[in-house]
Coordinates of C-alpha atoms in Angstrom, one line a residue:
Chain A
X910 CA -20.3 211.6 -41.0
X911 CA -19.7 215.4 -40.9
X912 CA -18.7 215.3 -45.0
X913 CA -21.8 216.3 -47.6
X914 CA -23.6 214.2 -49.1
X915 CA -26.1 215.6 -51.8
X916 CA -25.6 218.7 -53.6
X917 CA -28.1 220.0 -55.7
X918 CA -29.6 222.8 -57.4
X919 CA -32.7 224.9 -56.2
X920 CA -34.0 227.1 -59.1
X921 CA -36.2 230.0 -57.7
X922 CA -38.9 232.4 -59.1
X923 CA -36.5 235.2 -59.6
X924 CA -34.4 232.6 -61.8
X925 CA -31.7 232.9 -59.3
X926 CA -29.6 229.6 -58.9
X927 CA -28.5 228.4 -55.7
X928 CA -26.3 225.6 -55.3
X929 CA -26.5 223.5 -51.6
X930 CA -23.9 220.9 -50.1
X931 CA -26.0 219.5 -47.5
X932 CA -24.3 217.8 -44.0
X933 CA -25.3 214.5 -43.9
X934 CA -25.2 214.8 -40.1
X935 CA -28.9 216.3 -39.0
X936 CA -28.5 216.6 -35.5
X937 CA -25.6 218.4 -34.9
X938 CA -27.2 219.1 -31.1
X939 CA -26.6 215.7 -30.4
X940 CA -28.6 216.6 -27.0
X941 CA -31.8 215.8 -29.4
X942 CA -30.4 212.2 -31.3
X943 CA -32.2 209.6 -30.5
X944 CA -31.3 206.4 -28.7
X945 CA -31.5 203.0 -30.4
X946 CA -32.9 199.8 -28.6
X947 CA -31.9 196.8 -30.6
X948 CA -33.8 193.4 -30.2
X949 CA -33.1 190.9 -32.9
X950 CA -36.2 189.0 -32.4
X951 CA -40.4 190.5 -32.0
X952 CA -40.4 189.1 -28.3
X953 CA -37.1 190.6 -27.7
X954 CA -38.1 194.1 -29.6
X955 CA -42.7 194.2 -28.9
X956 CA -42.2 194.4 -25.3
X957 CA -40.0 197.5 -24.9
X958 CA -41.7 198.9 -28.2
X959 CA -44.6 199.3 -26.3
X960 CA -43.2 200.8 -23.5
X961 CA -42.6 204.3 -25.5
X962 CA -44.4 207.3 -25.5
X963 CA -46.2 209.0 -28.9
X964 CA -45.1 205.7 -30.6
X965 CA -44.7 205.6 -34.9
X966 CA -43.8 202.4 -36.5
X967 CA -41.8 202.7 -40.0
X968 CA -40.5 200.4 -41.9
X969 CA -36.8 200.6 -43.7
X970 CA -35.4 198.0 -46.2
X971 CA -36.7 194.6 -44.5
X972 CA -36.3 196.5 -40.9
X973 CA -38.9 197.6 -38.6
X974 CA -38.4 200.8 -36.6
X975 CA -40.3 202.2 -33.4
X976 CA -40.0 205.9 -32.7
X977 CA -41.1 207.2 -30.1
X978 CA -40.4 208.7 -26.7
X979 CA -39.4 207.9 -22.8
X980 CA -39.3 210.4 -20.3
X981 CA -39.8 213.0 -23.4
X982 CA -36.4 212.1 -24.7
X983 CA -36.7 210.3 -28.1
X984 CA -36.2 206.7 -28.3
X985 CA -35.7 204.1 -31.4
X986 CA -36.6 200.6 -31.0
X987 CA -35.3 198.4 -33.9
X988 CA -36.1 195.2 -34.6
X989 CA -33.3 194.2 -36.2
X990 CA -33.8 190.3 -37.2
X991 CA -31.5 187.7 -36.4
X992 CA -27.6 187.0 -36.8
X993 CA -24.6 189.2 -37.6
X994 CA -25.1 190.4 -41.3
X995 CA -29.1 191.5 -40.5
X996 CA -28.1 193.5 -37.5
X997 CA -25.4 195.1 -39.6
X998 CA -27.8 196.2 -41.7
X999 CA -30.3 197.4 -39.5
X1000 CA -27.1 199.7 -37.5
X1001 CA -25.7 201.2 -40.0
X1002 CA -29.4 202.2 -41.5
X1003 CA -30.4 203.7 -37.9
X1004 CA -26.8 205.4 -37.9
X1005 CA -27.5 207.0 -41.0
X1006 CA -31.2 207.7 -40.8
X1007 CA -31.7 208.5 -37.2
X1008 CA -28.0 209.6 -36.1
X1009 CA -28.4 208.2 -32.6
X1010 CA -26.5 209.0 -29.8
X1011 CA -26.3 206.2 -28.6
X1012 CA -26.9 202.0 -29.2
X1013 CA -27.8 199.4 -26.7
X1014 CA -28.2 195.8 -28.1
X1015 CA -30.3 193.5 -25.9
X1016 CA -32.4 190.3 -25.9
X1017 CA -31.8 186.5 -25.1
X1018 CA -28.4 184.4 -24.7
X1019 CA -27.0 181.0 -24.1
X1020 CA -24.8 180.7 -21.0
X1021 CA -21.0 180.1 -21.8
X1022 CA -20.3 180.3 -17.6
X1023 CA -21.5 177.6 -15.6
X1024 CA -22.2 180.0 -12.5
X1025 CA -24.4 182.0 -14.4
X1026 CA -28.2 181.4 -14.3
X1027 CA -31.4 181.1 -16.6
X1028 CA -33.0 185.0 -15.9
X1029 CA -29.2 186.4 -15.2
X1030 CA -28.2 189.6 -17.2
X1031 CA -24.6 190.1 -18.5
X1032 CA -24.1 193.6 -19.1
X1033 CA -21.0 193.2 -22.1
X1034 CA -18.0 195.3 -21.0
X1035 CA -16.6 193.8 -24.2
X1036 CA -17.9 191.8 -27.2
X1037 CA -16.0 189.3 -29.6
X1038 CA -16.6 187.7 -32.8
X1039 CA -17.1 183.7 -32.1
X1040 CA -17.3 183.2 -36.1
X1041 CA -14.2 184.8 -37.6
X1042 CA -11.5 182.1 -37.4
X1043 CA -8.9 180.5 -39.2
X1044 CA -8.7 176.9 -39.6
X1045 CA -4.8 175.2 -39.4
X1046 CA -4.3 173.0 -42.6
X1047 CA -5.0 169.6 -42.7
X1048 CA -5.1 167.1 -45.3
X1049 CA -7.8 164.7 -46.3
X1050 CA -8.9 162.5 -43.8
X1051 CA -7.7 164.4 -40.7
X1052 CA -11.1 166.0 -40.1
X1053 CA -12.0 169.0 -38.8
X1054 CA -11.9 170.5 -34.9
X1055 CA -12.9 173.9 -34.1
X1056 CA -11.2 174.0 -30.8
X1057 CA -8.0 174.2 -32.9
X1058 CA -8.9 177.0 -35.2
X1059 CA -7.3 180.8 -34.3
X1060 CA -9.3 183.4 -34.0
X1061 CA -9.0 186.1 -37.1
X1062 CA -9.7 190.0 -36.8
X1063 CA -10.8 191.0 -40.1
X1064 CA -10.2 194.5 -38.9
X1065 CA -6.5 194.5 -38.1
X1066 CA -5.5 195.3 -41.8
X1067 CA -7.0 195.6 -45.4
X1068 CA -4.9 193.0 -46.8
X1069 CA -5.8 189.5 -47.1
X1070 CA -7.1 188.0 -44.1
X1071 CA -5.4 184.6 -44.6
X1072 CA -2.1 186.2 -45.4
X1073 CA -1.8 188.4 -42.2
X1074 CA 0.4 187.3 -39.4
X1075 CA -0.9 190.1 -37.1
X1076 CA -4.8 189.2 -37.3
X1077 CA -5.1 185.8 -35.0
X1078 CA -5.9 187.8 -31.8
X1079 CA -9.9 188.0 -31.2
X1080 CA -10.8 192.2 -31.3
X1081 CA -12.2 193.4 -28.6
X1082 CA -15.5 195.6 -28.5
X1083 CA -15.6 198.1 -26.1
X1084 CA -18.6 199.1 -24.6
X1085 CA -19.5 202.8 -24.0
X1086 CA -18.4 204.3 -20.1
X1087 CA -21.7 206.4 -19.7
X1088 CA -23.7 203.3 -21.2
X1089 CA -22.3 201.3 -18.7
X1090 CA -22.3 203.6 -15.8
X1091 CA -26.6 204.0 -16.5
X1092 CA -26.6 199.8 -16.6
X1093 CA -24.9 199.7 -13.1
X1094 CA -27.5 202.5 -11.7
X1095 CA -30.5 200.0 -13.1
X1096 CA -28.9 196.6 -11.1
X1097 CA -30.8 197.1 -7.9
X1098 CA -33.8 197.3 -9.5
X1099 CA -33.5 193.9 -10.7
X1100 CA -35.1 191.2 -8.9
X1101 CA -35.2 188.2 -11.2
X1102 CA -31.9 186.9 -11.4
X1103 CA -27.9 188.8 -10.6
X1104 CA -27.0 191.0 -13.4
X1105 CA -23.5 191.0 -13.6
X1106 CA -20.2 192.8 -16.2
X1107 CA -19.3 190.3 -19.0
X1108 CA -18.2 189.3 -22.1
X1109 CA -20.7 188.8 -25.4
X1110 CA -19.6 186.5 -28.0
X1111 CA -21.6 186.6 -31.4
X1112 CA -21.7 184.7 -34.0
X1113 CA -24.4 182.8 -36.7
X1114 CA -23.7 179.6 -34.7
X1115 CA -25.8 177.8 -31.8
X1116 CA -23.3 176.1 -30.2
X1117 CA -24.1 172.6 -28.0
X1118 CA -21.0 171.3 -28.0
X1119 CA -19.6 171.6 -24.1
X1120 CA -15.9 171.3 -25.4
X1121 CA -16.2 174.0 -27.9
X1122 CA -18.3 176.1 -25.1
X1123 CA -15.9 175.6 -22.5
X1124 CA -12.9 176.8 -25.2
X1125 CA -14.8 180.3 -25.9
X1126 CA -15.7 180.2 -22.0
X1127 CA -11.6 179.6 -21.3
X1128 CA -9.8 181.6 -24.5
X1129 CA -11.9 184.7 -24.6
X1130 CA -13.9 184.5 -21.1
X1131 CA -17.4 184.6 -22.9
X1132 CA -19.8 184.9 -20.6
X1133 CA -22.4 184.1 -22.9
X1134 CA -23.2 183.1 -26.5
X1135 CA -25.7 185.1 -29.2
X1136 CA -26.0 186.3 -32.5
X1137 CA -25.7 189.5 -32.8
X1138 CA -23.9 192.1 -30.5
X1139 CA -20.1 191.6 -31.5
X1140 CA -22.0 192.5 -35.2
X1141 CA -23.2 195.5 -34.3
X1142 CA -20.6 197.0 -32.1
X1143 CA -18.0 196.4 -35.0
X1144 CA -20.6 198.6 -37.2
X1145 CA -21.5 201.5 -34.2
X1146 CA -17.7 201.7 -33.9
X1147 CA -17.3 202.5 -37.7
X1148 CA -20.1 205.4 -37.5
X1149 CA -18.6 206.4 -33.8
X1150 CA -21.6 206.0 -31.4
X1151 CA -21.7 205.1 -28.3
X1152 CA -22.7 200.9 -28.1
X1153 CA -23.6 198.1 -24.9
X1154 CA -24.8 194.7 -25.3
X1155 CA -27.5 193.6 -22.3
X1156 CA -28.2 190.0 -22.7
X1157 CA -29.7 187.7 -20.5
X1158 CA -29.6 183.8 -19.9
X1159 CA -32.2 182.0 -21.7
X1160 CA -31.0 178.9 -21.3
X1161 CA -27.5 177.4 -20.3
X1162 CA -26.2 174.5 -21.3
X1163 CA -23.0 173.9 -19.2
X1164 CA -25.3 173.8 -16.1
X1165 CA -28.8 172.6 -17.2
X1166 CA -30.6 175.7 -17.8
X1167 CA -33.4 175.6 -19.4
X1168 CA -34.8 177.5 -22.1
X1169 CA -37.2 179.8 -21.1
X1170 CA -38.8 182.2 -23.9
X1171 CA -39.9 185.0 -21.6
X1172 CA -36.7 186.0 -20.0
X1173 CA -36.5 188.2 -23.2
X1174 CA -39.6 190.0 -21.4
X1175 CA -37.3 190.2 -18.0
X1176 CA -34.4 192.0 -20.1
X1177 CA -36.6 194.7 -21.8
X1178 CA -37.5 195.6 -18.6
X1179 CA -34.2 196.2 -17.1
X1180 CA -33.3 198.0 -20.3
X1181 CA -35.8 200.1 -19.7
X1182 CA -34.5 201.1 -16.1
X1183 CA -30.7 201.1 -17.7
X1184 CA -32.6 203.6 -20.6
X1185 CA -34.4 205.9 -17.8
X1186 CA -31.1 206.4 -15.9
X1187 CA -29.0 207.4 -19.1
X1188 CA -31.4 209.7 -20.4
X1189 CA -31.7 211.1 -16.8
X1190 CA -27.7 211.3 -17.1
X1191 CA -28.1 213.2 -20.2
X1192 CA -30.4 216.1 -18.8
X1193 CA -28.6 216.7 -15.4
X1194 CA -25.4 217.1 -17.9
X1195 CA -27.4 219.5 -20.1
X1196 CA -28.5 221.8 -16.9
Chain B
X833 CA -37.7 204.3 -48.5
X834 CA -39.8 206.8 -49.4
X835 CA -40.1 209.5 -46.7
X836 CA -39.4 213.3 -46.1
X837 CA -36.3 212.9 -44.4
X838 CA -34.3 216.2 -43.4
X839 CA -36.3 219.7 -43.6
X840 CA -34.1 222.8 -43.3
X841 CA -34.1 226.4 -43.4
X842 CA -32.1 228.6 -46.4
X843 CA -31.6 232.0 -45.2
X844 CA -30.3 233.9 -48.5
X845 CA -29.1 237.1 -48.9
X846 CA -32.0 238.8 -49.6
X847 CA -33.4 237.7 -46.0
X848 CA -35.9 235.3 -47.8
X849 CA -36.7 232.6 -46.3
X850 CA -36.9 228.8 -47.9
X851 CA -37.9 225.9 -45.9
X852 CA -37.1 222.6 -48.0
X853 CA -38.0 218.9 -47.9
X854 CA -35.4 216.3 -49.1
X855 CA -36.7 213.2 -50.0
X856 CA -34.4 210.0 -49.3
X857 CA -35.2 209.1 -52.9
X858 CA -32.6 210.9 -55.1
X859 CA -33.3 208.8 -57.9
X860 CA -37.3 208.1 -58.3
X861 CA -36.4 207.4 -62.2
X862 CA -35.1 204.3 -61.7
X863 CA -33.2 204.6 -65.3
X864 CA -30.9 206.8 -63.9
X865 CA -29.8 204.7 -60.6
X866 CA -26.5 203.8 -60.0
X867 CA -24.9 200.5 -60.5
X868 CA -22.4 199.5 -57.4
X869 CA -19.4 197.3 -57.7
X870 CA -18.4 195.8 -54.5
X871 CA -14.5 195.3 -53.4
X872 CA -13.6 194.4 -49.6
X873 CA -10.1 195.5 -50.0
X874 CA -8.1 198.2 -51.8
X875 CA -6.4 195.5 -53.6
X876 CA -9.9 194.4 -55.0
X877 CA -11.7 197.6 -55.3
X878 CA -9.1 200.6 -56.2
X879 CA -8.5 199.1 -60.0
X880 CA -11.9 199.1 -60.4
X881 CA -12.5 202.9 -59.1
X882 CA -9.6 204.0 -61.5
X883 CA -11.8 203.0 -64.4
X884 CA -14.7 205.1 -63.5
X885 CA -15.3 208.4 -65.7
X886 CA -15.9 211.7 -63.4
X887 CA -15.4 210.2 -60.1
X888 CA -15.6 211.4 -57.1
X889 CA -14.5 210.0 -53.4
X890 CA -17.0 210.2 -50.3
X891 CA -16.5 208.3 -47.1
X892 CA -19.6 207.3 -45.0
X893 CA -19.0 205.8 -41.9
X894 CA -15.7 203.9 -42.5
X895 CA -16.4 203.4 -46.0
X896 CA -15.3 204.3 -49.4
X897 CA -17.4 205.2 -52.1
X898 CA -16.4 206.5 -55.6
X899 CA -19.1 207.8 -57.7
X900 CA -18.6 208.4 -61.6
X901 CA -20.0 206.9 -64.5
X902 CA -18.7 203.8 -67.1
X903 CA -20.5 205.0 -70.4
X904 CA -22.1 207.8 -69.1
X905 CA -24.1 205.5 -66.8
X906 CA -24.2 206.4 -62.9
X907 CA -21.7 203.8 -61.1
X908 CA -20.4 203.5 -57.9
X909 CA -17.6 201.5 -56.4
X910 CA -17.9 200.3 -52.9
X911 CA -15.0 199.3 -50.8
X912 CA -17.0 197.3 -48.1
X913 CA -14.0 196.4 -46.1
X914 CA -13.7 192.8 -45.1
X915 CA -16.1 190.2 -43.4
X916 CA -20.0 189.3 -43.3
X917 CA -20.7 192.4 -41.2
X918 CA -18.6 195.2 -42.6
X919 CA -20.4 194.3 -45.9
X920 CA -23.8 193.8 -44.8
X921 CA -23.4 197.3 -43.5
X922 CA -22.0 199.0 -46.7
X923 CA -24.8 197.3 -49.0
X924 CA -27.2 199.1 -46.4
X925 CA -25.6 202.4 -47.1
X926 CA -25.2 201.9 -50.6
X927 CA -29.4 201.1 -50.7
X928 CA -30.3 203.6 -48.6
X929 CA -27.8 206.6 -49.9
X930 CA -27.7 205.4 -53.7
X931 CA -30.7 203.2 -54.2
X932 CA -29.0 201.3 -56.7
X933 CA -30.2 199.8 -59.5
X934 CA -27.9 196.8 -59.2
X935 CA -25.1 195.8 -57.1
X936 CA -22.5 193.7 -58.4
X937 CA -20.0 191.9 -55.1
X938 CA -17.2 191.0 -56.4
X939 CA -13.3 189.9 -55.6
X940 CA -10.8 187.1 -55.0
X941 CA -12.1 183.4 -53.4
X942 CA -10.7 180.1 -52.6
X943 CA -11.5 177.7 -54.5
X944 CA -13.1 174.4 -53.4
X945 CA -13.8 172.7 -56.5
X946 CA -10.4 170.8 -57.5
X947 CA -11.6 171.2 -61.1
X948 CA -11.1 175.1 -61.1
X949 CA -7.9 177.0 -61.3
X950 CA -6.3 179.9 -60.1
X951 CA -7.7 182.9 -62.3
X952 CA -10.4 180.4 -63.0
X953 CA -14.0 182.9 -62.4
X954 CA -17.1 181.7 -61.0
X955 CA -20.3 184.1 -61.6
X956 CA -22.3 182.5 -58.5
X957 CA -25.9 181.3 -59.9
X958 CA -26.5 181.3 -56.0
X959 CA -24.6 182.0 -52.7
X960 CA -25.0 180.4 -49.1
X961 CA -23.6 181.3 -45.7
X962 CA -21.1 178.9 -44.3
X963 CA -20.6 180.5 -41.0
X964 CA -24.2 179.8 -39.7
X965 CA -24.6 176.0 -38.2
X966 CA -26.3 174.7 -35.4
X967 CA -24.1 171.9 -33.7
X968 CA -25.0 168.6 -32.2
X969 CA -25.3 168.8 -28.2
X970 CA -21.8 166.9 -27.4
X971 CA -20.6 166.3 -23.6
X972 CA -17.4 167.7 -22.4
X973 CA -14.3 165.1 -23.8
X974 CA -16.8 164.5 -26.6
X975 CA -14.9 167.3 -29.0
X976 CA -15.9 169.4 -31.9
X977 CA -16.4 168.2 -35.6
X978 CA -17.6 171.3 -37.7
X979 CA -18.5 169.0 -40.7
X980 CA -21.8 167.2 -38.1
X981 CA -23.1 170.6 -38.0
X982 CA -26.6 171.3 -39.7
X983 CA -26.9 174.8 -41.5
X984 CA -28.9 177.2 -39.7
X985 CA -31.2 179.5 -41.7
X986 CA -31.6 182.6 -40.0
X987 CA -34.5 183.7 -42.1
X988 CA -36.9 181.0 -42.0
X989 CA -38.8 182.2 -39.1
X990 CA -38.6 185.1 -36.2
X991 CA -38.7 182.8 -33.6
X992 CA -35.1 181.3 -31.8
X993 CA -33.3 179.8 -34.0
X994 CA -31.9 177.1 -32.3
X995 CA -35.5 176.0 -31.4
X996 CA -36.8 176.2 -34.9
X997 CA -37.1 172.7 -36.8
X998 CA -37.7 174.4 -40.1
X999 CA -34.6 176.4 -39.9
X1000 CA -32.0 173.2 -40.8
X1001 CA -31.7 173.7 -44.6
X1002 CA -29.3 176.2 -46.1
X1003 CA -30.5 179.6 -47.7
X1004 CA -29.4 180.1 -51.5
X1005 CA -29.3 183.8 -52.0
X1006 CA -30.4 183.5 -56.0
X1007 CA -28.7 186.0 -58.5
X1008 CA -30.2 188.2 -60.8
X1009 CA -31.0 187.0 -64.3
X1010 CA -30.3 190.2 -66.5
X1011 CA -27.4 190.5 -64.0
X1012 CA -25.9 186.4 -65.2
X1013 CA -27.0 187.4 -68.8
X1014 CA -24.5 190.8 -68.5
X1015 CA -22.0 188.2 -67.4
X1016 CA -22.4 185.6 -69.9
X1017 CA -21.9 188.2 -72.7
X1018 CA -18.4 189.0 -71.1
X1019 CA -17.3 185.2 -70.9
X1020 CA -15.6 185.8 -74.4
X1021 CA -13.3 188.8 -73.5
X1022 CA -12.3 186.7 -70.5
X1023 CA -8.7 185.2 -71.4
X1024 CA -6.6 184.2 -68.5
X1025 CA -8.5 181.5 -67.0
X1026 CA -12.7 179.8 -67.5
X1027 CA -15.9 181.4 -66.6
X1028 CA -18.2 179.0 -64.9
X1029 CA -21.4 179.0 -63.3
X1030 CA -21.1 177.9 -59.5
X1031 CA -21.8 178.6 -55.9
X1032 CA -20.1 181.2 -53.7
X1033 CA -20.1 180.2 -50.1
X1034 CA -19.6 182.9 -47.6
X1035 CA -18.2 183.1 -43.6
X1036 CA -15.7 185.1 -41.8
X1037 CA -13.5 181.7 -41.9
X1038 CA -10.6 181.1 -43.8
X1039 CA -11.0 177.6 -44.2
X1040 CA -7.8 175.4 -44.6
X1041 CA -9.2 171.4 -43.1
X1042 CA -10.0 169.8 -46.4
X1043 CA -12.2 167.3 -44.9
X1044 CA -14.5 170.7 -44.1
X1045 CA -14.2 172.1 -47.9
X1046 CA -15.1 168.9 -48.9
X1047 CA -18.2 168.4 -46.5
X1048 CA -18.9 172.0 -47.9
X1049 CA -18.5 171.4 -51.4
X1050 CA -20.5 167.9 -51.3
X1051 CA -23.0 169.2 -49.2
X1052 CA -23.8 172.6 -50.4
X1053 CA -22.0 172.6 -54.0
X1054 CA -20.2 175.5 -53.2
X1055 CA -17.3 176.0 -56.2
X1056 CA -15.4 178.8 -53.9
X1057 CA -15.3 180.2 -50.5
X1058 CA -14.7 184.2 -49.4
X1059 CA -16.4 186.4 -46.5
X1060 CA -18.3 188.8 -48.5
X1061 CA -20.9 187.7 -51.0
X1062 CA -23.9 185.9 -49.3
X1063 CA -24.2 188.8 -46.9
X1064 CA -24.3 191.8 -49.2
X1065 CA -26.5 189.0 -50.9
X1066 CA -28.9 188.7 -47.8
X1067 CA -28.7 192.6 -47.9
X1068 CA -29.9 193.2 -51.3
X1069 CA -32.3 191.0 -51.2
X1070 CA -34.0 192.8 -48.5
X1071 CA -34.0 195.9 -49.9
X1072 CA -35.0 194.0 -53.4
X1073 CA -32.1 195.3 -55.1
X1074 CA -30.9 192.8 -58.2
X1075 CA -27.3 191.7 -57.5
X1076 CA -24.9 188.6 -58.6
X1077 CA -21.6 187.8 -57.0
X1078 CA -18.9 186.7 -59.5
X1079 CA -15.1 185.9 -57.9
X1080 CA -11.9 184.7 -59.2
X1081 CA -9.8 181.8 -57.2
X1082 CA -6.8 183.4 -56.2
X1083 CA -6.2 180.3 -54.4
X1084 CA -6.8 176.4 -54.6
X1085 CA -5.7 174.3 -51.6
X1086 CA -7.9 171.7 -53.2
X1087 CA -5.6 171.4 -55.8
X1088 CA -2.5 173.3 -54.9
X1089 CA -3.6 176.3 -56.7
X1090 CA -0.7 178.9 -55.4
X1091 CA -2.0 182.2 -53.9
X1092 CA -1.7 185.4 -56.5
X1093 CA -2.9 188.8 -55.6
X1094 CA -2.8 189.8 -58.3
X1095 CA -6.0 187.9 -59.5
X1096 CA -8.0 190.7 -58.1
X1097 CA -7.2 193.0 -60.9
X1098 CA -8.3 190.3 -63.4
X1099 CA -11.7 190.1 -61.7
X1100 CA -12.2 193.9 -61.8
X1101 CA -11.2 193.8 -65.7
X1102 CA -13.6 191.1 -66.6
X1103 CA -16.5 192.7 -63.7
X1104 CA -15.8 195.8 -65.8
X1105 CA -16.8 194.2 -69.0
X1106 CA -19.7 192.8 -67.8
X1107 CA -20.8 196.1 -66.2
X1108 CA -20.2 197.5 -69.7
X1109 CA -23.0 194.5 -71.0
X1110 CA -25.4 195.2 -68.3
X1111 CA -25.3 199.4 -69.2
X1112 CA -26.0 198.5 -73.0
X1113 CA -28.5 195.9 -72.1
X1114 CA -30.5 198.9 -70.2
X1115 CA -30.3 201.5 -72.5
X1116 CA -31.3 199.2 -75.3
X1117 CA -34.3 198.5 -73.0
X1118 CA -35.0 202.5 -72.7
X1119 CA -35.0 203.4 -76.7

């Protein structure tokens, strides 16, 4: 991010030629970068939208962005439509046009853990990819069954995928220390349902088959089940910014949870309070 | 697309002062815009970037981009690295740092037509996503069968996907028709296997249950599978930038079509032919 990007020619009045490499990188104070609130859907984006001060909506590609302020510390909200290839998108467009310090991807999940509740928040210490997999071979008439397949890191080489004996264990996205650390300050003022640390898995699939659940619940201790975070913390990792999933319960099927719409309302607002205690971080460490 | 992006100071020599505004927009004649060819791995992109005249290597992110020119016509080669959401993120990049007038995806596949061959190339007439499915609700001992699942079309609506009725028909991400022209006039120079017309289907699965690349080929038409296409497809599309996917079978399990890596290069030669249609067809639409 620190190469340049454009270089181009100014021609002045005197005729004198000047030729400019200019940084990609804009905010090389990265005290002033913005942080980026991701909500894949409007009722998991609206809400916190308009929550932020001096608010500006633009719109990129297919993407809507909110830019504004809390606490006077600027603040992104991205809508940034459903599944893993549009939130890929709308990262790496806010990595490259607004440079953010950091990413927090939140909304609305389906409980993988049977003692977690509808209105619960898991706070990802680590996402996974529930789509990338490998099937074994079978021949006609054998059928197909997922709970068989091995899970394939597309990032462990650039070789084939198929080929490589070293890519059948599921990566592993880290969330961010600080991120993580501003989530745990915001648990107590969350009265709805527990908020506990987890694990995210993403992929383009709804899944309401319990064996299958129970599998992802079992192999890679999923605490829930979305479409998007594992997506964009493979992408924030490639540009090097800080990244945490919030999610919360909106329905679970492994203990009869019901769907309920407006517990993306009930995550917004704890983001909020996870938001107001890293940016609070972020000034005392600039005093 | 269109805004003032990054203003900045010059201080020259003489003490003068220059503030500048950068549009994002590099290109506003659209004549000159670049034309990206998309490789996931160094095996299906580096050939390709070897061709180019003048080029020049920049990384973004965790990408590789190689700028130069085929014909004295701007192209750039893209090495999106592998999966849906490493390549939704470098067509985002490409759009917003080359606003291209074209992007070409293209690479190796397996096939899932038995009447297609190893070096056998389809130009996809239209790509779908065969990673996103909504599954019937099964009770625990009841299993997993991938091939009940019902697509699930992430764009149909905003709302949750699982809860949308609308949502159960799969996307066809349609190419380009100056694009499929370009590569029908290269069919001819094409001599170590066919040219067809088909359907690309696209996951971050490596598929190897034929009962499940024949539900997919029944069910959807798909001719080959890879993990690239119908995201940088979904991309484009948002960013209305004409593309086509075209791949070559370096596999057939259908038919016991033997893996060969070397395929790859064959693609790039006959993608480069077509590029080299698509350039004439523009600047015999410019005199």
């Amino acid at each position: 991010m620190s190469h340049s990007r454009f270089t181009f020619t100014l021609s002045l009045v005197s005729g004198l030629l000047i030729s400019v490499a200019l940084p990609t990188q804009a905010n090389t104070d990265n005290s002033g970068a913005p942080i980026i609130i991701q909500g894949a859907m409007p009722v998991e984006a609206e809400h916190f939208a308009a929550k932020l001060d001096n608010v500006k909506e633009e719109h990129i590609g297919g993407w809507r962005f909110w830019k504004g302020t809390v606490d006077g510390y600027p603040v992104v909200v991205s809508e940034t439509l459903k599944g893993m290839s549009n939130v890929a998108a709308a990262t790496s467009i806010a990595a490259l046009e607004f440079k953010p310090k950091a990413i927090i991807n939140q909304g609305t999940a389906g409980g993988h853990d049977p003692a977690l509740n509808v209105y619960d928040i898991v706070v990802g210490k680590y996402s996974v990819n529930l789509g990338a997999f490998k099937t074994p071979h079978k021949q006609p008439g054998e059928g197909s069954n997922s709970v068989e397949w091995k899970p394939m890191d597309l990032l462990a080489s650039k070789g084939s995928a198929g080929e490589d004996k070293n890519a059948h264990s599921i990566r592993q996205f880290a969330a961010d220390p600080q991120l993580l650390k501003a989530a745990d300050q915001a648990v107590a003022g969350y009265q709805k349902g527990k908020v506990v640390s987890g694990v995210i898995g993403s992929a383009d699939v709804w899944n309401s088959e319990l064996d299958r659940i129970r599998f992802f619940h079992q192999q890679f201790n999923t605490s829930v089940e979305e479409m998007e975070t594992a997506s964009a913390a493979q992408i924030a990792a490639q540009f090097a910014i800080p990244f945490v999933g919030i999610r919360v319960l909106s329905n679970n099927i492994t203990n009869n949870g019901k769907y309920d719409a407006q517990t993306g309302i009930a995550c917004q607002d704890y983001v909020y309070d996870v938001l107001k205690a890293y940016i609070k971080d972020i000034k005392t460490a600039q005093k």
